Amino acid sequence: MTDAPGSYVAPQPRELKRERKALLEMREERLRDLGGLALEMYKRDRFNAGLVVERCAELVALEARVQEIDALLDGTALVRRGGGGAVCICGAPILLGARFCATCGRALGSDTRPTGVDAVG
């Protein structure tokens, strides 16, 4: 069976879980690499801000995708900013793994929805 052009087929939960696991492993590796990179730059007294920003942007993108997968698996949605990353209803960025908003203290979970997509409820 083929899908009509332009139609969206939601990925299976098993595929999403597999992708999530791989992304989390990649995130941990990149975090270790970033720490090693910072240490080496410190030792050599040659700080390269552009490289650090690039590596941090990669980590933020990985976290954003993990949050998207979590939302798909949980049946919840996320508020998305133009640059990526989830935000709380109050507008504060949500860190990966956070249970509460660091700004307003609201418990995180179903209080979020996709940007540009009306909340279904």
Short mmCIF file of N, CA and C in Angstrom, two decimals:
data_model
loop_
_atom_site.label_atom_id
_atom_site.label_comp_id
_atom_site.label_asym_id
_atom_site.label_seq_id
_atom_site.Cartn_x
_atom_site.Cartn_y
_atom_site.Cartn_z
N MET A 1 0.84 -1.17 0.00
CA MET A 1 0.00 0.00 0.00
C MET A 1 0.89 1.23 0.00
N THR A 2 0.62 2.15 -0.91
CA THR A 2 1.41 3.38 -0.98
C THR A 2 0.59 4.54 -0.47
N ASP A 3 1.28 5.50 0.11
CA ASP A 3 0.61 6.68 0.63
C ASP A 3 0.51 7.73 -0.47
N ALA A 4 -0.51 8.54 -0.37
CA ALA A 4 -0.67 9.63 -1.32
C ALA A 4 0.46 10.62 -1.13
N PRO A 5 0.92 11.26 -2.21
CA PRO A 5 2.00 12.23 -2.07
C PRO A 5 1.59 13.33 -1.09
N GLY A 6 2.52 13.65 -0.21
CA GLY A 6 2.26 14.72 0.76
C GLY A 6 1.55 14.26 2.01
N SER A 7 1.14 12.98 2.06
CA SER A 7 0.46 12.51 3.27
C SER A 7 1.50 12.17 4.32
N TYR A 8 1.12 12.33 5.58
CA TYR A 8 2.02 12.09 6.69
C TYR A 8 1.67 10.77 7.36
N VAL A 9 2.65 9.92 7.53
CA VAL A 9 2.47 8.66 8.23
C VAL A 9 3.25 8.76 9.53
N ALA A 10 2.55 8.67 10.65
CA ALA A 10 3.20 8.78 11.95
C ALA A 10 4.10 7.57 12.18
N PRO A 11 5.30 7.82 12.72
CA PRO A 11 6.18 6.69 13.00
C PRO A 11 5.62 5.81 14.12
N GLN A 12 5.99 4.57 14.10
CA GLN A 12 5.56 3.62 15.11
C GLN A 12 6.27 3.90 16.43
N PRO A 13 5.61 3.66 17.57
CA PRO A 13 6.25 3.89 18.87
C PRO A 13 7.59 3.18 19.03
N ARG A 14 7.70 1.99 18.50
CA ARG A 14 8.96 1.24 18.60
C ARG A 14 10.09 1.99 17.89
N GLU A 15 9.80 2.54 16.72
CA GLU A 15 10.79 3.32 15.97
C GLU A 15 11.17 4.59 16.73
N LEU A 16 10.17 5.24 17.32
CA LEU A 16 10.43 6.45 18.08
C LEU A 16 11.30 6.17 19.31
N LYS A 17 11.01 5.08 19.99
CA LYS A 17 11.80 4.72 21.17
C LYS A 17 13.24 4.40 20.79
N ARG A 18 13.41 3.74 19.68
CA ARG A 18 14.76 3.41 19.20
C ARG A 18 15.51 4.70 18.85
N GLU A 19 14.85 5.61 18.15
CA GLU A 19 15.48 6.88 17.81
C GLU A 19 15.81 7.68 19.06
N ARG A 20 14.90 7.69 20.03
CA ARG A 20 15.11 8.43 21.27
C ARG A 20 16.34 7.90 22.02
N LYS A 21 16.45 6.58 22.10
CA LYS A 21 17.60 5.97 22.78
C LYS A 21 18.90 6.35 22.09
N ALA A 22 18.92 6.29 20.77
CA ALA A 22 20.13 6.65 20.02
C ALA A 22 20.48 8.12 20.22
N LEU A 23 19.46 8.99 20.23
CA LEU A 23 19.70 10.42 20.43
C LEU A 23 20.24 10.71 21.82
N LEU A 24 19.72 10.03 22.84
CA LEU A 24 20.21 10.24 24.20
C LEU A 24 21.65 9.77 24.35
N GLU A 25 21.99 8.66 23.70
CA GLU A 25 23.38 8.19 23.73
C GLU A 25 24.29 9.19 23.03
N MET A 26 23.83 9.72 21.89
CA MET A 26 24.60 10.71 21.15
C MET A 26 24.76 11.99 21.99
N ARG A 27 23.70 12.38 22.68
CA ARG A 27 23.74 13.57 23.52
C ARG A 27 24.78 13.42 24.63
N GLU A 28 24.79 12.26 25.30
CA GLU A 28 25.76 12.03 26.37
C GLU A 28 27.19 12.08 25.83
N GLU A 29 27.40 11.49 24.68
CA GLU A 29 28.73 11.51 24.06
C GLU A 29 29.14 12.94 23.70
N ARG A 30 28.21 13.70 23.14
CA ARG A 30 28.53 15.08 22.77
C ARG A 30 28.78 15.95 24.00
N LEU A 31 28.05 15.69 25.09
CA LEU A 31 28.30 16.43 26.33
C LEU A 31 29.70 16.15 26.85
N ARG A 32 30.12 14.89 26.84
CA ARG A 32 31.48 14.55 27.27
C ARG A 32 32.51 15.21 26.36
N ASP A 33 32.25 15.17 25.06
CA ASP A 33 33.16 15.79 24.12
C ASP A 33 33.28 17.29 24.35
N LEU A 34 32.15 17.93 24.64
CA LEU A 34 32.15 19.37 24.90
C LEU A 34 32.99 19.69 26.13
N GLY A 35 32.85 18.88 27.17
CA GLY A 35 33.66 19.08 28.37
C GLY A 35 35.14 18.91 28.08
N GLY A 36 35.48 17.88 27.31
CA GLY A 36 36.87 17.66 26.93
C GLY A 36 37.41 18.79 26.07
N LEU A 37 36.58 19.27 25.17
CA LEU A 37 36.97 20.39 24.32
C LEU A 37 37.26 21.64 25.15
N ALA A 38 36.37 21.92 26.09
CA ALA A 38 36.56 23.09 26.95
C ALA A 38 37.85 22.96 27.77
N LEU A 39 38.12 21.77 28.28
CA LEU A 39 39.33 21.54 29.06
C LEU A 39 40.57 21.74 28.21
N GLU A 40 40.57 21.19 27.02
CA GLU A 40 41.73 21.36 26.13
C GLU A 40 41.95 22.82 25.76
N MET A 41 40.87 23.54 25.50
CA MET A 41 41.01 24.96 25.17
C MET A 41 41.58 25.71 26.37
N TYR A 42 41.15 25.35 27.56
CA TYR A 42 41.66 25.99 28.77
C TYR A 42 43.16 25.69 28.94
N LYS A 43 43.53 24.42 28.78
CA LYS A 43 44.93 24.03 28.93
C LYS A 43 45.84 24.77 27.96
N ARG A 44 45.37 24.97 26.76
CA ARG A 44 46.18 25.60 25.72
C ARG A 44 45.99 27.11 25.66
N ASP A 45 45.12 27.61 26.52
CA ASP A 45 44.83 29.05 26.56
C ASP A 45 44.41 29.57 25.18
N ARG A 46 43.58 28.79 24.51
CA ARG A 46 43.07 29.16 23.18
C ARG A 46 41.58 28.87 23.13
N PHE A 47 40.80 29.81 23.59
CA PHE A 47 39.35 29.62 23.62
C PHE A 47 38.76 29.99 22.27
N ASN A 48 37.94 29.12 21.72
CA ASN A 48 37.29 29.34 20.43
C ASN A 48 35.77 29.36 20.68
N ALA A 49 35.25 30.55 20.89
CA ALA A 49 33.82 30.69 21.22
C ALA A 49 32.92 30.14 20.12
N GLY A 50 33.30 30.33 18.88
CA GLY A 50 32.50 29.84 17.77
C GLY A 50 32.34 28.34 17.80
N LEU A 51 33.40 27.63 18.14
CA LEU A 51 33.35 26.17 18.20
C LEU A 51 32.46 25.72 19.35
N VAL A 52 32.57 26.39 20.49
CA VAL A 52 31.73 26.03 21.64
C VAL A 52 30.26 26.29 21.32
N VAL A 53 29.97 27.41 20.70
CA VAL A 53 28.59 27.73 20.33
C VAL A 53 28.05 26.71 19.35
N GLU A 54 28.86 26.31 18.39
CA GLU A 54 28.43 25.31 17.40
C GLU A 54 28.10 23.98 18.07
N ARG A 55 28.96 23.55 18.99
CA ARG A 55 28.72 22.29 19.69
C ARG A 55 27.49 22.37 20.59
N CYS A 56 27.30 23.51 21.24
CA CYS A 56 26.11 23.70 22.09
C CYS A 56 24.84 23.69 21.24
N ALA A 57 24.89 24.30 20.07
CA ALA A 57 23.73 24.31 19.17
C ALA A 57 23.36 22.88 18.76
N GLU A 58 24.37 22.04 18.52
CA GLU A 58 24.10 20.64 18.19
C GLU A 58 23.38 19.94 19.35
N LEU A 59 23.84 20.21 20.57
CA LEU A 59 23.20 19.61 21.74
C LEU A 59 21.76 20.08 21.90
N VAL A 60 21.53 21.35 21.68
CA VAL A 60 20.17 21.89 21.80
C VAL A 60 19.26 21.25 20.75
N ALA A 61 19.78 21.05 19.55
CA ALA A 61 18.98 20.41 18.50
C ALA A 61 18.66 18.97 18.86
N LEU A 62 19.62 18.26 19.43
CA LEU A 62 19.35 16.88 19.88
C LEU A 62 18.28 16.86 20.96
N GLU A 63 18.40 17.77 21.92
CA GLU A 63 17.41 17.83 23.00
C GLU A 63 16.02 18.17 22.47
N ALA A 64 15.96 19.05 21.48
CA ALA A 64 14.67 19.42 20.90
C ALA A 64 14.01 18.21 20.24
N ARG A 65 14.81 17.41 19.53
CA ARG A 65 14.25 16.23 18.87
C ARG A 65 13.79 15.19 19.90
N VAL A 66 14.56 15.03 20.98
CA VAL A 66 14.15 14.10 22.03
C VAL A 66 12.83 14.55 22.64
N GLN A 67 12.67 15.85 22.84
CA GLN A 67 11.42 16.37 23.39
C GLN A 67 10.27 16.15 22.42
N GLU A 68 10.52 16.28 21.13
CA GLU A 68 9.48 16.01 20.14
C GLU A 68 9.05 14.54 20.21
N ILE A 69 10.02 13.66 20.31
CA ILE A 69 9.72 12.23 20.39
C ILE A 69 8.94 11.93 21.66
N ASP A 70 9.37 12.52 22.79
CA ASP A 70 8.65 12.33 24.04
C ASP A 70 7.20 12.77 23.91
N ALA A 71 6.99 13.89 23.25
CA ALA A 71 5.63 14.40 23.07
C ALA A 71 4.80 13.45 22.21
N LEU A 72 5.41 12.89 21.17
CA LEU A 72 4.70 11.94 20.33
C LEU A 72 4.36 10.67 21.10
N LEU A 73 5.30 10.20 21.91
CA LEU A 73 5.07 8.98 22.67
C LEU A 73 4.06 9.19 23.79
N ASP A 74 4.08 10.37 24.41
CA ASP A 74 3.16 10.66 25.52
C ASP A 74 1.80 11.14 25.04
N GLY A 75 1.71 11.48 23.77
CA GLY A 75 0.46 12.02 23.27
C GLY A 75 0.28 13.48 23.64
N THR A 76 1.34 14.10 24.16
CA THR A 76 1.28 15.52 24.48
C THR A 76 2.01 16.26 23.38
N ALA A 77 1.91 17.55 23.41
CA ALA A 77 2.59 18.36 22.41
C ALA A 77 3.44 19.39 23.11
N LEU A 78 4.31 20.01 22.37
CA LEU A 78 5.25 20.99 22.91
C LEU A 78 5.04 22.35 22.29
N VAL A 79 5.33 23.36 23.04
CA VAL A 79 5.38 24.70 22.48
C VAL A 79 6.74 24.82 21.83
N ARG A 80 6.78 25.20 20.56
CA ARG A 80 8.05 25.33 19.84
C ARG A 80 8.31 26.78 19.54
N ARG A 81 9.52 27.21 19.80
CA ARG A 81 9.92 28.55 19.41
C ARG A 81 10.49 28.47 18.01
N GLY A 82 10.60 29.62 17.36
CA GLY A 82 11.13 29.65 16.01
C GLY A 82 12.49 28.98 15.89
N GLY A 83 13.36 29.16 16.87
CA GLY A 83 14.70 28.60 16.82
C GLY A 83 14.79 27.18 17.35
N GLY A 84 13.68 26.61 17.77
CA GLY A 84 13.69 25.27 18.30
C GLY A 84 13.72 25.29 19.82
N GLY A 85 13.54 24.16 20.42
CA GLY A 85 13.51 24.06 21.86
C GLY A 85 12.10 24.26 22.38
N ALA A 86 11.76 23.53 23.40
CA ALA A 86 10.43 23.63 23.98
C ALA A 86 10.40 24.76 24.99
N VAL A 87 9.23 25.34 25.17
CA VAL A 87 9.05 26.39 26.17
C VAL A 87 7.80 26.09 26.97
N CYS A 88 7.78 26.58 28.21
CA CYS A 88 6.64 26.45 29.10
C CYS A 88 5.55 27.41 28.64
N ILE A 89 4.37 27.26 29.18
CA ILE A 89 3.26 28.17 28.90
C ILE A 89 3.66 29.61 29.21
N CYS A 90 4.51 29.78 30.26
CA CYS A 90 4.94 31.13 30.64
C CYS A 90 5.96 31.71 29.66
N GLY A 91 6.48 30.89 28.74
CA GLY A 91 7.43 31.36 27.74
C GLY A 91 8.88 31.04 28.05
N ALA A 92 9.15 30.47 29.21
CA ALA A 92 10.53 30.14 29.59
C ALA A 92 10.97 28.85 28.90
N PRO A 93 12.25 28.75 28.51
CA PRO A 93 12.74 27.52 27.89
C PRO A 93 12.70 26.35 28.87
N ILE A 94 12.40 25.18 28.34
CA ILE A 94 12.34 23.97 29.16
C ILE A 94 13.61 23.16 28.90
N LEU A 95 14.32 22.83 29.95
CA LEU A 95 15.51 22.02 29.83
C LEU A 95 15.13 20.55 29.75
N LEU A 96 15.91 19.78 29.00
CA LEU A 96 15.65 18.37 28.83
C LEU A 96 15.66 17.67 30.18
N GLY A 97 14.63 16.92 30.47
CA GLY A 97 14.54 16.17 31.70
C GLY A 97 13.93 16.94 32.86
N ALA A 98 13.61 18.21 32.65
CA ALA A 98 13.05 19.03 33.73
C ALA A 98 11.62 18.57 34.04
N ARG A 99 11.28 18.58 35.31
CA ARG A 99 9.92 18.24 35.73
C ARG A 99 9.10 19.48 36.03
N PHE A 100 9.81 20.58 36.32
CA PHE A 100 9.15 21.83 36.65
C PHE A 100 9.83 22.96 35.88
N CYS A 101 9.06 23.99 35.58
CA CYS A 101 9.61 25.17 34.90
C CYS A 101 10.52 25.90 35.88
N ALA A 102 11.71 26.26 35.44
CA ALA A 102 12.66 26.96 36.29
C ALA A 102 12.22 28.40 36.56
N THR A 103 11.33 28.94 35.74
CA THR A 103 10.88 30.32 35.91
C THR A 103 9.62 30.44 36.76
N CYS A 104 8.59 29.69 36.40
CA CYS A 104 7.31 29.84 37.10
C CYS A 104 7.00 28.71 38.08
N GLY A 105 7.76 27.62 38.01
CA GLY A 105 7.55 26.50 38.92
C GLY A 105 6.44 25.55 38.53
N ARG A 106 5.80 25.78 37.38
CA ARG A 106 4.70 24.93 36.91
C ARG A 106 5.21 23.53 36.60
N ALA A 107 4.47 22.53 37.00
CA ALA A 107 4.81 21.15 36.65
C ALA A 107 4.72 21.00 35.13
N LEU A 108 5.69 20.38 34.54
CA LEU A 108 5.72 20.24 33.09
C LEU A 108 5.06 18.94 32.67
N GLY A 109 4.55 18.92 31.47
CA GLY A 109 3.88 17.73 30.94
C GLY A 109 2.87 18.14 29.93
N SER A 110 1.61 18.04 30.27
CA SER A 110 0.55 18.33 29.31
C SER A 110 0.25 19.82 29.21
N ASP A 111 1.01 20.67 29.91
CA ASP A 111 0.79 22.12 29.84
C ASP A 111 1.42 22.75 28.61
N THR A 112 1.96 21.96 27.68
CA THR A 112 2.64 22.51 26.53
C THR A 112 1.96 22.06 25.26
N ARG A 113 2.14 22.81 24.20
CA ARG A 113 1.51 22.50 22.91
C ARG A 113 2.39 23.03 21.78
N PRO A 114 2.23 22.54 20.53
CA PRO A 114 3.09 22.97 19.44
C PRO A 114 2.83 24.42 19.03
N THR A 115 3.90 25.12 18.69
CA THR A 115 3.78 26.47 18.16
C THR A 115 3.23 26.37 16.74
N GLY A 116 2.39 27.28 16.38
CA GLY A 116 1.86 27.30 15.02
C GLY A 116 0.75 26.27 14.82
N VAL A 117 0.50 25.48 15.82
CA VAL A 117 -0.57 24.50 15.73
C VAL A 117 -1.51 24.77 16.89
N ASP A 118 -2.78 24.93 16.60
CA ASP A 118 -3.74 25.20 17.66
C ASP A 118 -3.82 24.00 18.59
N ALA A 119 -3.95 24.28 19.86
CA ALA A 119 -4.06 23.22 20.86
C ALA A 119 -5.35 22.46 20.64
N VAL A 120 -5.23 21.16 20.68
CA VAL A 120 -6.40 20.31 20.53
C VAL A 120 -6.89 19.98 21.93
N GLY A 121 -8.12 20.27 22.24
CA GLY A 121 -8.54 19.98 23.59
C GLY A 121 -9.94 20.17 23.82
#
